[in-house]
Amino acid sequence: MKRQAYQPILITDASRSQDDQLTSRQKRYVLMMGIRVACLVAGAILVGAKAPLLWLWLPLCALGMAIIPWLAVLLANDRPPKEEHRLANRFQARGRDEAPPMSLTAEERPHKIIDAEP
């Protein structure tokens, strides 16, 4: 049996913590809601100033105010995909008989010594 070399797991391969993920989702949500408020303010200014091409700008602002909250909620409740479901991992075919990087062969595993005496 071929002995596989020990491959350490790098910290850079670790996924982000739950707190970091939550913080980034909260920031993204607040940013998107800020864009929504900007659309509302821009629409009000355009109506008040009677801007040219008002028939074009108002539907765009209304569309932004309607779609952005929906997207913000979807993205705020989303989580990153699990490693086994990522598309990149599907293209890296691993052999069926290949052992995971951290596994030990039967010869390398520590043996428990069972003492018959109490």
XYZ file of N, CA and C in Angstrom, residues 80-93:
42
model
N -22.995 31.377 2.319
C -22.120 30.835 1.283
C -22.382 29.341 1.078
N -22.141 28.838 -0.107
C -22.388 27.414 -0.362
C -21.413 26.531 0.401
N -21.860 25.340 0.736
C -20.974 24.381 1.397
C -19.948 23.897 0.384
N -18.823 23.460 0.880
C -17.724 23.067 0.004
C -18.121 21.965 -0.971
N -18.917 21.004 -0.540
C -19.251 19.895 -1.433
C -20.237 20.305 -2.516
N -20.854 21.495 -2.359
C -21.815 21.951 -3.355
C -21.248 23.018 -4.286
N -20.001 23.403 -4.078
C -19.410 24.438 -4.921
C -19.131 23.876 -6.302
N -19.330 24.699 -7.306
C -19.146 24.280 -8.683
C -17.685 23.953 -8.975
N -16.757 24.668 -8.371
C -15.332 24.427 -8.620
C -14.918 23.034 -8.170
N -15.518 22.539 -7.091
C -15.161 21.213 -6.591
C -15.682 20.097 -7.481
N -16.682 20.356 -8.270
C -17.234 19.325 -9.148
C -16.310 19.016 -10.316
N -15.471 19.980 -10.694
C -14.586 19.774 -11.822
C -13.252 19.153 -11.416
N -12.953 19.139 -10.142
C -11.717 18.536 -9.661
C -12.022 17.105 -9.233
N -11.925 16.202 -10.173
C -12.255 14.802 -9.895
C -11.163 14.183 -9.038
